[in-house]
Amino acid sequence: MNARNIRLSAGQVAWLGLALALCAVLLVIGSGNSAQAGAAPKAVASAASSPDAITCPAGQCFADVLPDSGFYDNINSLYMDGVISGYQCGGAGEPCDGDNRPYYRPGNTVTRQQMSKFVDLGRRNIADAIGSRLELTNPADVALVISSTTTDSLDVHNASSAQAIKADCLTPDSNCWAYYSNVPTGDYAGVFIGGRGINAFSADDTFVGIRGESFGTNASGILGHSLGGGSYGLESDSDSYRSTYITRTNPLYFGLEVDAHPDEDNGSDVANFELGVHVVGNLTVEGSKSGYVVDAMQNADSAALEPGDVVVIAGSSAPVLGSIPVVMVKKADSAYDTGVVGVVDQALYVPDATTKAAYEKQENERRAAMSANASAQSQPQIDSNGNKTNPATVDVPPALISDSEGTVHVSQAASVPQGSYVNVVTLGAYKGIKVDASYGAIKAGDLLVSSPHAGYAMKATDRSLSGGATIGKALLDFDSGTGIIPVMVTLK
């Protein structure tokens, strides 16, 4: 255990000091065989001395405690820490050596008053260490065990800018847990209140920053609650891979649930996505839907497609999203074309078959490895001696193909060349459709159909030809020339 700032209760300090001091007394008694009671000691070091200022020439503190003594290191350490003192050299039978070392007289019998001095000095030095630095090291077992049945076992306060509790694992790949909490049912493994909550950073390619797993029937793996007016209950951020990864093991329940407050029903959104959302599977919406609807299509025209172009069906091609067939389109270039299918919106990136297959294989392998590692780490592995063992882990394959390379998504390309993919608006209010008013001035509410001008719509003037050819309704007047106006796409 490395150096720590530790604060113990007064009773704990007293007992710890007494135990250490008595150990020192027993060491002294057991090392000697003389029965003479020396005079009152003439100390050359005391508790008032700074331990850092007490040094011993060549490491030997006393003239009569030689390096071959069984208690050489113990006596020297207690002397340098100011717990014990010695007798100045120069007395009868105690000549001074070249370094004027004092004498310890290890064979002398310890009196009650001397024992009181040992205990008091030990108590004072331990008390002085509290609040500054107390270092406990035990490479073979637990360095410090604190147990209490009436109140807090450990109460830590820190008035500086440093950590109140600092835990470090120093040996890589040793299955060390810098902090480990294990509690019975009904108790909390950890409660953190106030300040800036919890920050968790993972630098390991194999494991996540925070992993929440619940074994209770109606419990949550992670619960984040914010009391700040502008703060978040949970925030997830990643520099190199996905910020949040959610799995479920029971297909009867949701992997993620977002609920509104039970006392609040003001129609506000409970989830906000600043970017696009990719859903593999069905999307069920029980309320209203805002915005227009698009479908992925492929340009079969020799000319590039642009936003606002009116397009018609030219065939179909293999699916790129699930089993949905892709409509092949080209610019409409004849009046009242019943093959009209919508208005070009945005370019669409679609990975080639080889890249897509490699990406899906990569992601399946990564999910399997992360799931195996999570299962291995979810429960402590204890050997027959009660020691933690390092659970077997699976190497997570590197993400060589990024999400932007392996998935279908909207592209920032300004135009869509032949063979490439595009989103086409098939329903709803859309910002712009190309129109040509040379075939008749357009008023808001007029039906729009395809025109002989390739890619442009015109006002429907022959209602008998409009059935099956209507693109939608104009949302703005447009009297002459060519341009772009908003449209309510209602194919019929």
CSV table of C-alpha atoms in Angstrom, one decimal:
chain,number,residue,atom,x,y,z
A,1,MET,CA,0.0,0.0,0.0
A,2,ASN,CA,1.4,3.4,-0.9
A,3,ALA,CA,1.6,6.4,1.3
A,4,ARG,CA,-1.9,7.7,2.1
A,5,ASN,CA,-3.6,10.5,3.9
A,6,ILE,CA,-5.5,8.7,6.7
A,7,ARG,CA,-7.5,9.9,9.6
A,8,LEU,CA,-8.4,7.6,12.4
A,9,SER,CA,-10.5,8.1,15.5
A,10,ALA,CA,-8.9,9.0,18.8
A,11,GLY,CA,-9.5,5.5,20.2
A,12,GLN,CA,-8.1,3.9,17.1
A,13,VAL,CA,-4.9,6.0,17.2
A,14,ALA,CA,-4.4,5.3,20.9
A,15,TRP,CA,-4.7,1.5,20.5
A,16,LEU,CA,-2.5,1.5,17.4
A,17,GLY,CA,0.2,3.5,19.2
A,18,LEU,CA,0.0,1.4,22.3
A,19,ALA,CA,0.4,-1.8,20.2
A,20,LEU,CA,3.5,-0.5,18.4
A,21,ALA,CA,5.1,0.8,21.6
A,22,LEU,CA,4.5,-2.5,23.4
A,23,CYS,CA,6.0,-4.4,20.5
A,24,ALA,CA,9.2,-2.2,20.9
A,25,VAL,CA,9.3,-2.9,24.7
A,26,LEU,CA,9.0,-6.7,24.1
A,27,LEU,CA,11.7,-6.6,21.6
A,28,VAL,CA,14.0,-4.9,24.1
A,29,ILE,CA,13.2,-7.3,26.9
A,30,GLY,CA,13.6,-10.3,24.7
A,31,SER,CA,17.0,-9.2,23.4
A,32,GLY,CA,18.9,-8.9,26.7
A,33,ASN,CA,19.9,-11.0,29.8
A,34,SER,CA,21.1,-8.3,32.3
A,35,ALA,CA,19.0,-7.6,35.4
A,36,GLN,CA,20.6,-4.3,36.4
A,37,ALA,CA,18.3,-1.3,36.6
A,38,GLY,CA,20.0,1.6,35.0
A,39,ALA,CA,19.8,5.2,36.1
A,40,ALA,CA,17.1,7.4,34.7
A,41,PRO,CA,18.0,7.7,31.0
A,42,LYS,CA,19.8,10.8,29.7
A,43,ALA,CA,18.1,11.1,26.4
A,44,VAL,CA,19.8,12.2,23.2
A,45,ALA,CA,16.7,12.1,21.1
A,46,SER,CA,13.0,12.7,22.0
A,47,ALA,CA,9.6,13.0,20.5
A,48,ALA,CA,10.2,16.7,20.1
A,49,SER,CA,13.0,16.0,17.7
A,50,SER,CA,12.2,15.9,14.1
A,51,PRO,CA,12.5,12.3,12.8
A,52,ASP,CA,14.0,13.6,9.6
A,53,ALA,CA,16.8,15.3,11.5
A,54,ILE,CA,17.9,12.1,13.4
A,55,THR,CA,20.6,10.3,11.4
A,56,CYS,CA,23.0,7.5,12.2
A,57,PRO,CA,26.6,7.3,11.0
A,58,ALA,CA,26.9,4.4,8.5
A,59,GLY,CA,23.4,3.4,9.6
A,60,GLN,CA,24.5,2.3,13.1
A,61,CYS,CA,22.7,4.4,15.7
A,62,PHE,CA,24.1,2.9,19.0
A,63,ALA,CA,27.6,1.9,19.9
A,64,ASP,CA,26.4,-1.3,21.6
A,65,VAL,CA,23.8,-2.4,19.0
A,66,LEU,CA,25.9,-3.9,16.2
A,67,PRO,CA,24.8,-4.9,12.7
A,68,ASP,CA,24.8,-8.6,13.6
A,69,SER,CA,22.2,-8.0,16.3
A,70,GLY,CA,18.8,-9.7,15.6
A,71,PHE,CA,17.1,-6.4,16.4
A,72,TYR,CA,19.5,-4.0,14.7
A,73,ASP,CA,17.0,-2.7,12.1
A,74,ASN,CA,14.1,-2.4,14.6
A,75,ILE,CA,16.1,-0.5,17.2
A,76,ASN,CA,17.6,1.9,14.7
A,77,SER,CA,14.2,2.6,13.1
A,78,LEU,CA,12.6,3.4,16.5
A,79,TYR,CA,15.5,5.7,17.3
A,80,MET,CA,15.4,7.6,14.0
A,81,ASP,CA,11.6,7.9,14.4
A,82,GLY,CA,12.0,9.5,17.9
A,83,VAL,CA,10.2,6.6,19.7
A,84,ILE,CA,13.3,5.5,21.8
A,85,SER,CA,16.4,7.3,22.9
A,86,GLY,CA,19.8,6.3,24.3
A,87,TYR,CA,22.6,7.2,26.8
A,88,GLN,CA,25.4,9.6,25.9
A,89,CYS,CA,28.8,7.9,25.7
A,90,GLY,CA,31.6,8.6,28.1
A,91,GLY,CA,30.2,6.9,31.2
A,92,ALA,CA,31.8,4.1,33.1
A,93,GLY,CA,32.5,1.2,30.7
A,94,GLU,CA,31.0,3.2,27.8
A,95,PRO,CA,33.8,4.9,25.9
A,96,CYS,CA,33.0,7.0,22.9
A,97,ASP,CA,33.7,5.6,19.5
A,98,GLY,CA,34.9,7.7,16.6
A,99,ASP,CA,31.4,8.9,15.9
A,100,ASN,CA,30.4,9.5,19.5
A,101,ARG,CA,27.4,7.1,19.2
A,102,PRO,CA,25.2,6.8,22.2
A,103,TYR,CA,24.6,3.5,24.1
A,104,TYR,CA,21.3,1.7,24.1
A,105,ARG,CA,22.1,-0.9,26.8
A,106,PRO,CA,19.8,-3.5,25.2
A,107,GLY,CA,20.3,-5.9,28.1
A,108,ASN,CA,18.8,-3.6,30.8
A,109,THR,CA,15.5,-4.4,32.4
A,110,VAL,CA,12.7,-2.0,31.5
A,111,THR,CA,11.0,-0.2,34.4
A,112,ARG,CA,7.4,0.9,34.5
A,113,GLN,CA,8.4,4.5,34.0
A,114,GLN,CA,10.5,3.6,31.0
A,115,MET,CA,7.7,1.6,29.6
A,116,SER,CA,5.4,4.7,30.0
A,117,LYS,CA,7.9,6.7,28.0
A,118,PHE,CA,8.0,4.2,25.2
A,119,VAL,CA,4.2,4.1,25.0
A,120,ASP,CA,3.8,7.8,25.1
A,121,LEU,CA,6.4,8.5,22.4
A,122,GLY,CA,4.9,5.9,20.2
A,123,ARG,CA,1.4,7.3,20.7
A,124,ARG,CA,2.6,10.9,20.0
A,125,ASN,CA,4.5,9.9,16.8
A,126,ILE,CA,1.5,8.0,15.4
A,127,ALA,CA,-0.8,10.9,16.2
A,128,ASP,CA,1.6,13.3,14.5
A,129,ALA,CA,1.6,11.1,11.4
A,130,ILE,CA,-2.1,11.3,11.1
A,131,GLY,CA,-3.1,14.1,8.8
A,132,SER,CA,0.3,14.2,7.1
A,133,ARG,CA,1.7,10.9,5.9
A,134,LEU,CA,1.3,7.3,7.1
A,135,GLU,CA,2.8,4.6,4.9
A,136,LEU,CA,1.9,1.0,5.3
A,137,THR,CA,3.5,-1.6,3.2
A,138,ASN,CA,2.8,-5.3,3.2
A,139,PRO,CA,3.5,-7.2,-0.1
A,140,ALA,CA,2.2,-10.5,1.2
A,141,ASP,CA,-1.1,-9.6,2.8
A,142,VAL,CA,-3.5,-6.7,3.6
A,143,ALA,CA,-1.5,-3.8,4.9
A,144,LEU,CA,-4.2,-2.3,7.1
A,145,VAL,CA,-7.6,-3.7,8.3
A,146,ILE,CA,-10.0,-1.4,10.0
A,147,SER,CA,-13.2,-2.8,11.5
A,148,SER,CA,-16.0,-1.2,13.4
A,149,THR,CA,-19.4,-2.3,14.6
A,150,THR,CA,-20.8,1.0,16.0
A,151,THR,CA,-19.8,3.8,13.6
A,152,ASP,CA,-17.8,4.6,10.5
A,153,SER,CA,-14.7,2.4,10.1
A,154,LEU,CA,-12.8,5.1,8.3
A,155,ASP,CA,-13.6,8.8,8.2
A,156,VAL,CA,-11.4,10.8,5.8
A,157,HIS,CA,-11.2,14.6,5.6
A,158,ASN,CA,-9.0,16.6,3.4
A,159,ALA,CA,-8.7,20.4,3.4
A,160,SER,CA,-6.1,20.6,0.7
A,161,SER,CA,-6.4,20.4,-3.1
A,162,ALA,CA,-5.2,16.8,-3.1
A,163,GLN,CA,-7.3,13.6,-3.0
A,164,ALA,CA,-9.0,12.6,0.2
A,165,ILE,CA,-8.5,8.9,-0.7
A,166,LYS,CA,-6.0,7.9,-3.4
A,167,ALA,CA,-5.7,4.3,-4.6
A,168,ASP,CA,-3.1,3.1,-7.1
A,169,CYS,CA,-2.5,-0.3,-8.7
A,170,LEU,CA,1.3,-0.4,-9.5
A,171,THR,CA,1.7,-3.7,-11.2
A,172,PRO,CA,0.2,-4.1,-14.7
A,173,ASP,CA,-2.0,-7.1,-15.5
A,174,SER,CA,-2.1,-8.2,-11.8
A,175,ASN,CA,-5.9,-8.1,-11.6
A,176,CYS,CA,-5.6,-5.3,-9.0
A,177,TRP,CA,-8.7,-3.3,-8.1
A,178,ALA,CA,-7.8,0.1,-6.9
A,179,TYR,CA,-11.1,0.2,-5.2
A,180,TYR,CA,-13.3,-2.7,-4.4
A,181,SER,CA,-16.6,-2.7,-2.6
A,182,ASN,CA,-18.7,-5.8,-1.7
A,183,VAL,CA,-21.9,-5.4,0.3
A,184,PRO,CA,-24.9,-7.6,1.1
A,185,THR,CA,-28.4,-7.1,-0.2
A,186,GLY,CA,-30.1,-3.9,1.0
A,187,ASP,CA,-26.8,-2.0,1.3
A,188,TYR,CA,-25.1,0.4,-1.2
A,189,ALA,CA,-21.8,-0.6,-2.7
A,190,GLY,CA,-21.1,3.1,-3.2
A,191,VAL,CA,-22.8,6.4,-2.7
A,192,PHE,CA,-21.3,9.6,-4.1
A,193,ILE,CA,-23.1,12.9,-3.3
A,194,GLY,CA,-22.3,16.4,-4.3
A,195,GLY,CA,-19.4,18.0,-6.2
A,196,ARG,CA,-18.9,16.9,-9.7
A,197,GLY,CA,-20.2,13.3,-9.3
A,198,ILE,CA,-18.1,10.5,-10.7
A,199,ASN,CA,-15.4,10.6,-13.4
A,200,ALA,CA,-14.3,7.3,-14.8
A,201,PHE,CA,-11.6,6.9,-17.4
A,202,SER,CA,-10.5,3.7,-19.1
A,203,ALA,CA,-7.2,3.5,-20.9
A,204,ASP,CA,-7.5,-0.2,-21.6
A,205,ASP,CA,-8.6,-1.3,-25.0
A,206,THR,CA,-10.4,-4.2,-23.5
A,207,PHE,CA,-12.7,-2.6,-20.9
A,208,VAL,CA,-15.1,0.3,-20.6
A,209,GLY,CA,-14.9,3.3,-18.4
A,210,ILE,CA,-18.0,2.4,-16.4
A,211,ARG,CA,-19.9,-0.9,-16.5
A,212,GLY,CA,-23.2,-1.3,-14.9
A,213,GLU,CA,-24.8,-4.7,-14.4
A,214,SER,CA,-27.9,-5.6,-12.3
A,215,PHE,CA,-28.7,-8.9,-10.9
A,216,GLY,CA,-32.0,-7.8,-9.3
A,217,THR,CA,-35.3,-8.4,-10.9
A,218,ASN,CA,-36.4,-4.7,-10.9
A,219,ALA,CA,-33.1,-3.0,-10.4
A,220,SER,CA,-31.0,-0.7,-12.7
A,221,GLY,CA,-27.3,-1.3,-13.5
A,222,ILE,CA,-26.5,2.4,-13.3
A,223,LEU,CA,-28.6,5.1,-11.8
A,224,GLY,CA,-27.4,8.7,-12.3
A,225,HIS,CA,-29.2,11.6,-10.6
A,226,SER,CA,-28.2,15.2,-11.0
A,227,LEU,CA,-29.2,17.9,-8.5
A,228,GLY,CA,-27.6,20.7,-10.5
A,229,GLY,CA,-29.7,23.1,-12.5
A,230,GLY,CA,-27.7,22.7,-15.7
A,231,SER,CA,-26.0,19.3,-15.2
A,232,TYR,CA,-26.5,15.8,-16.5
A,233,GLY,CA,-27.3,12.7,-14.5
A,234,LEU,CA,-25.1,10.6,-16.8
A,235,GLU,CA,-22.6,11.7,-19.4
A,236,SER,CA,-20.6,9.4,-21.7
A,237,ASP,CA,-17.7,10.3,-23.9
A,238,SER,CA,-15.2,8.4,-25.9
A,239,ASP,CA,-12.0,9.5,-27.8
A,240,SER,CA,-11.6,6.5,-30.0
A,241,TYR,CA,-14.7,4.3,-30.0
A,242,ARG,CA,-18.4,4.3,-29.1
A,243,SER,CA,-19.4,6.4,-26.0
A,244,THR,CA,-22.1,4.0,-24.7
A,245,TYR,CA,-22.6,0.3,-25.3
A,246,ILE,CA,-25.8,-1.3,-24.1
A,247,THR,CA,-26.6,-5.0,-24.2
A,248,ARG,CA,-29.4,-7.1,-22.8
A,249,THR,CA,-29.4,-10.8,-21.9
A,250,ASN,CA,-33.2,-11.2,-21.6
A,251,PRO,CA,-35.1,-10.7,-24.9
A,252,LEU,CA,-38.3,-10.0,-23.0
A,253,TYR,CA,-37.1,-6.7,-21.7
A,254,PHE,CA,-35.7,-3.4,-23.1
A,255,GLY,CA,-31.9,-2.8,-23.3
A,256,LEU,CA,-32.6,0.9,-22.8
A,257,GLU,CA,-35.6,2.7,-21.4
A,258,VAL,CA,-36.2,6.4,-21.3
A,259,ASP,CA,-39.1,7.5,-19.1
A,260,ALA,CA,-40.7,10.9,-18.5
A,261,HIS,CA,-41.2,11.9,-14.9
A,262,PRO,CA,-44.5,10.4,-13.6
A,263,ASP,CA,-45.7,13.8,-12.3
A,264,GLU,CA,-44.9,15.6,-15.6
A,265,ASP,CA,-47.0,15.5,-18.7
A,266,ASN,CA,-46.2,18.7,-20.6
A,267,GLY,CA,-45.4,17.1,-24.0
A,268,SER,CA,-41.7,17.8,-23.9
A,269,ASP,CA,-39.3,15.4,-25.4
A,270,VAL,CA,-37.5,12.9,-23.1
A,271,ALA,CA,-34.7,12.2,-25.5
A,272,ASN,CA,-32.8,14.5,-27.8
A,273,PHE,CA,-30.4,13.4,-30.6
A,274,GLU,CA,-28.3,16.1,-32.2
A,275,LEU,CA,-27.2,13.6,-34.9
A,276,GLY,CA,-28.8,10.8,-36.9
A,277,VAL,CA,-30.1,7.6,-35.4
A,278,HIS,CA,-29.5,4.3,-37.0
A,279,VAL,CA,-32.0,1.6,-36.2
A,280,VAL,CA,-31.5,-2.1,-37.2
A,281,GLY,CA,-34.9,-3.6,-36.9
A,282,ASN,CA,-38.4,-2.1,-36.5
A,283,LEU,CA,-39.1,1.4,-35.3
A,284,THR,CA,-42.4,1.8,-33.5
A,285,VAL,CA,-43.8,5.3,-32.8
A,286,GLU,CA,-47.0,5.5,-30.8
A,287,GLY,CA,-47.3,9.3,-31.1
A,288,SER,CA,-47.0,11.8,-33.9
A,289,LYS,CA,-44.0,12.0,-36.2
A,290,SER,CA,-42.4,15.3,-37.2
A,291,GLY,CA,-40.5,15.9,-40.4
A,292,TYR,CA,-40.4,14.3,-43.9
A,293,VAL,CA,-39.8,10.7,-44.8
A,294,VAL,CA,-37.0,9.5,-47.1
A,295,ASP,CA,-36.0,6.2,-48.8
A,296,ALA,CA,-32.6,5.0,-49.9
A,297,MET,CA,-32.4,4.9,-53.7
A,298,GLN,CA,-29.7,4.6,-56.4
A,299,ASN,CA,-28.9,6.9,-59.3
A,300,ALA,CA,-29.4,5.1,-62.6
A,301,ASP,CA,-29.1,8.3,-64.7
A,302,SER,CA,-26.0,9.2,-66.6
A,303,ALA,CA,-26.3,12.7,-65.1
A,304,ALA,CA,-25.5,13.4,-61.5
A,305,LEU,CA,-28.5,14.1,-59.2
A,306,GLU,CA,-28.8,17.2,-56.9
A,307,PRO,CA,-31.0,18.1,-54.0
A,308,GLY,CA,-34.4,19.2,-55.4
A,309,ASP,CA,-34.4,17.1,-58.5
A,310,VAL,CA,-37.6,15.3,-59.4
A,311,VAL,CA,-36.9,11.6,-60.0
A,312,VAL,CA,-38.8,8.7,-61.5
A,313,ILE,CA,-38.5,4.9,-61.1
A,314,ALA,CA,-35.9,3.2,-63.4
A,315,GLY,CA,-35.9,-0.2,-61.7
A,316,SER,CA,-34.6,-1.7,-58.5
A,317,SER,CA,-31.3,-3.1,-57.0
A,318,ALA,CA,-30.1,-5.2,-54.1
A,319,PRO,CA,-30.9,-4.0,-50.5
A,320,VAL,CA,-28.4,-2.0,-48.5
A,321,LEU,CA,-30.6,-1.7,-45.4
A,322,GLY,CA,-32.0,-5.0,-44.2
A,323,SER,CA,-34.1,-6.6,-46.9
A,324,ILE,CA,-35.6,-3.4,-48.2
A,325,PRO,CA,-35.2,-3.2,-52.0
A,326,VAL,CA,-33.4,-0.1,-53.4
A,327,VAL,CA,-35.4,1.8,-56.0
A,328,MET,CA,-33.2,2.9,-59.0
A,329,VAL,CA,-34.1,6.4,-60.2
A,330,LYS,CA,-33.3,8.9,-62.9
A,331,LYS,CA,-34.3,12.5,-63.5
A,332,ALA,CA,-37.9,13.0,-64.7
A,333,ASP,CA,-37.8,14.4,-68.2
A,334,SER,CA,-41.4,14.1,-69.5
A,335,ALA,CA,-44.7,15.8,-68.5
A,336,TYR,CA,-47.1,13.9,-66.1
A,337,ASP,CA,-44.7,10.9,-65.7
A,338,THR,CA,-46.6,8.4,-63.5
A,339,GLY,CA,-43.2,6.8,-62.5
A,340,VAL,CA,-42.5,9.9,-60.3
A,341,VAL,CA,-41.2,8.7,-56.9
A,342,GLY,CA,-40.1,11.9,-55.0
A,343,VAL,CA,-37.6,14.6,-54.6
A,344,VAL,CA,-33.8,14.2,-54.1
A,345,ASP,CA,-32.6,15.1,-50.6
A,346,GLN,CA,-29.1,14.1,-49.6
A,347,ALA,CA,-26.3,11.9,-50.9
A,348,LEU,CA,-26.0,8.5,-49.1
A,349,TYR,CA,-22.8,6.6,-48.4
A,350,VAL,CA,-23.1,2.9,-48.8
A,351,PRO,CA,-20.0,0.7,-48.2
A,352,ASP,CA,-19.1,-1.9,-50.8
A,353,ALA,CA,-20.0,-5.5,-50.1
A,354,THR,CA,-16.5,-6.5,-49.1
A,355,THR,CA,-16.1,-3.7,-46.6
A,356,LYS,CA,-19.6,-4.2,-45.2
A,357,ALA,CA,-19.0,-7.9,-44.6
A,358,ALA,CA,-15.6,-7.3,-43.0
A,359,TYR,CA,-17.1,-4.6,-40.8
A,360,GLU,CA,-20.0,-6.8,-39.6
A,361,LYS,CA,-17.6,-9.7,-38.9
A,362,GLN,CA,-15.4,-7.3,-36.9
A,363,GLU,CA,-18.3,-5.9,-34.8
A,364,ASN,CA,-19.6,-9.4,-34.1
A,365,GLU,CA,-16.2,-10.5,-32.8
A,366,ARG,CA,-15.8,-7.4,-30.8
A,367,ARG,CA,-19.2,-7.8,-29.1
A,368,ALA,CA,-18.5,-11.4,-28.3
A,369,ALA,CA,-15.1,-10.5,-26.7
A,370,MET,CA,-16.4,-7.6,-24.7
A,371,SER,CA,-19.3,-9.7,-23.5
A,372,ALA,CA,-16.9,-12.5,-22.4
A,373,ASN,CA,-14.7,-10.0,-20.6
A,374,ALA,CA,-17.6,-8.4,-18.9
A,375,SER,CA,-18.9,-11.7,-17.6
A,376,ALA,CA,-15.4,-12.6,-16.3
A,377,GLN,CA,-15.1,-9.3,-14.4
A,378,SER,CA,-18.6,-9.2,-13.1
A,379,GLN,CA,-18.0,-11.6,-10.2
A,380,PRO,CA,-14.8,-11.7,-8.0
A,381,GLN,CA,-12.6,-14.7,-8.7
A,382,ILE,CA,-11.3,-16.1,-5.3
A,383,ASP,CA,-8.9,-19.0,-5.0
A,384,SER,CA,-8.9,-21.5,-2.1
A,385,ASN,CA,-6.7,-19.2,0.0
A,386,GLY,CA,-9.1,-16.3,-0.3
A,387,ASN,CA,-6.9,-14.4,-2.8
A,388,LYS,CA,-8.3,-12.7,-5.9
A,389,THR,CA,-7.2,-14.4,-9.1
A,390,ASN,CA,-6.9,-12.9,-12.5
A,391,PRO,CA,-9.9,-14.1,-14.6
A,392,ALA,CA,-9.2,-15.2,-18.1
A,393,THR,CA,-9.9,-12.4,-20.6
A,394,VAL,CA,-10.4,-12.4,-24.4
A,395,ASP,CA,-8.4,-10.0,-26.6
A,396,VAL,CA,-10.8,-7.6,-28.2
A,397,PRO,CA,-10.1,-7.4,-32.0
A,398,PRO,CA,-9.1,-3.8,-33.0
A,399,ALA,CA,-11.6,-1.7,-34.8
A,400,LEU,CA,-9.8,-1.5,-38.1
A,401,ILE,CA,-12.9,-0.5,-40.0
A,402,SER,CA,-14.7,2.5,-38.5
A,403,ASP,CA,-18.5,3.0,-38.3
A,404,SER,CA,-18.2,5.7,-41.0
A,405,GLU,CA,-16.6,3.2,-43.3
A,406,GLY,CA,-18.8,0.2,-42.6
A,407,THR,CA,-22.3,1.6,-42.3
A,408,VAL,CA,-24.9,3.3,-44.5
A,409,HIS,CA,-25.2,7.0,-43.6
A,410,VAL,CA,-25.9,10.4,-45.0
A,411,SER,CA,-22.9,11.9,-46.9
A,412,GLN,CA,-21.9,15.6,-47.3
A,413,ALA,CA,-21.5,15.2,-51.1
A,414,ALA,CA,-23.1,18.0,-53.1
A,415,SER,CA,-24.2,15.7,-56.0
A,416,VAL,CA,-24.8,12.0,-56.6
A,417,PRO,CA,-23.0,10.4,-59.6
A,418,GLN,CA,-24.3,7.5,-61.6
A,419,GLY,CA,-24.4,4.3,-59.5
A,420,SER,CA,-24.2,6.1,-56.2
A,421,TYR,CA,-26.9,6.2,-53.6
A,422,VAL,CA,-29.2,9.0,-52.4
A,423,ASN,CA,-32.1,9.7,-50.0
A,424,VAL,CA,-35.3,10.6,-51.8
A,425,VAL,CA,-38.2,12.4,-50.1
A,426,THR,CA,-41.4,10.3,-50.5
A,427,LEU,CA,-43.7,12.0,-47.9
A,428,GLY,CA,-43.9,15.3,-45.9
A,429,ALA,CA,-43.0,19.0,-46.1
A,430,TYR,CA,-39.6,19.4,-47.7
A,431,LYS,CA,-37.5,22.5,-48.1
A,432,GLY,CA,-37.1,22.6,-51.8
A,433,ILE,CA,-38.1,21.1,-55.2
A,434,LYS,CA,-36.9,22.4,-58.5
A,435,VAL,CA,-39.7,24.0,-60.5
A,436,ASP,CA,-40.1,25.6,-64.0
A,437,ALA,CA,-42.8,28.2,-64.2
A,438,SER,CA,-42.6,28.5,-68.0
A,439,TYR,CA,-45.3,25.8,-68.1
A,440,GLY,CA,-47.6,28.0,-66.0
A,441,ALA,CA,-47.3,30.3,-63.0
A,442,ILE,CA,-47.3,28.3,-59.7
A,443,LYS,CA,-49.5,29.3,-56.7
A,444,ALA,CA,-49.3,27.9,-53.2
A,445,GLY,CA,-51.5,24.8,-53.1
A,446,ASP,CA,-51.1,23.9,-56.8
A,447,LEU,CA,-50.5,20.3,-57.6
A,448,LEU,CA,-47.0,19.7,-59.0
A,449,VAL,CA,-46.1,17.1,-61.6
A,450,SER,CA,-43.0,16.2,-63.7
A,451,SER,CA,-42.1,18.5,-66.6
A,452,PRO,CA,-40.2,18.0,-69.9
A,453,HIS,CA,-37.4,20.0,-68.2
A,454,ALA,CA,-35.3,17.2,-66.8
A,455,GLY,CA,-35.4,17.1,-63.0
A,456,TYR,CA,-37.9,20.0,-62.7
A,457,ALA,CA,-41.5,20.0,-61.7
A,458,MET,CA,-44.3,22.1,-63.2
A,459,LYS,CA,-47.9,23.1,-62.3
A,460,ALA,CA,-50.5,20.4,-63.1
A,461,THR,CA,-52.9,22.0,-65.6
A,462,ASP,CA,-54.6,18.9,-66.8
A,463,ARG,CA,-56.3,17.1,-63.9
A,464,SER,CA,-57.1,14.1,-66.0
A,465,LEU,CA,-53.4,13.4,-66.4
A,466,SER,CA,-52.5,14.1,-62.8
A,467,GLY,CA,-53.7,10.8,-61.3
A,468,GLY,CA,-50.6,8.7,-60.4
A,469,ALA,CA,-48.3,11.5,-61.6
A,470,THR,CA,-48.7,14.1,-58.7
A,471,ILE,CA,-45.5,14.8,-56.8
A,472,GLY,CA,-47.1,17.0,-54.2
A,473,LYS,CA,-48.4,20.5,-53.5
A,474,ALA,CA,-46.6,23.8,-53.8
A,475,LEU,CA,-46.0,25.7,-50.6
A,476,LEU,CA,-45.0,29.0,-52.2
A,477,ASP,CA,-46.0,31.1,-55.2
A,478,PHE,CA,-43.6,31.1,-58.1
A,479,ASP,CA,-44.5,33.1,-61.2
A,480,SER,CA,-41.8,32.8,-63.8
A,481,GLY,CA,-38.5,31.2,-64.7
A,482,THR,CA,-36.8,28.3,-62.8
A,483,GLY,CA,-36.0,28.0,-59.2
A,484,ILE,CA,-36.6,26.1,-55.9
A,485,ILE,CA,-39.7,26.3,-53.7
A,486,PRO,CA,-40.8,24.3,-50.6
A,487,VAL,CA,-43.2,21.4,-51.3
A,488,MET,CA,-45.6,19.1,-49.5
A,489,VAL,CA,-44.7,15.7,-51.0
A,490,THR,CA,-47.8,13.7,-51.4
A,491,LEU,CA,-47.3,11.1,-54.1
A,492,LYS,CA,-50.6,10.1,-55.7
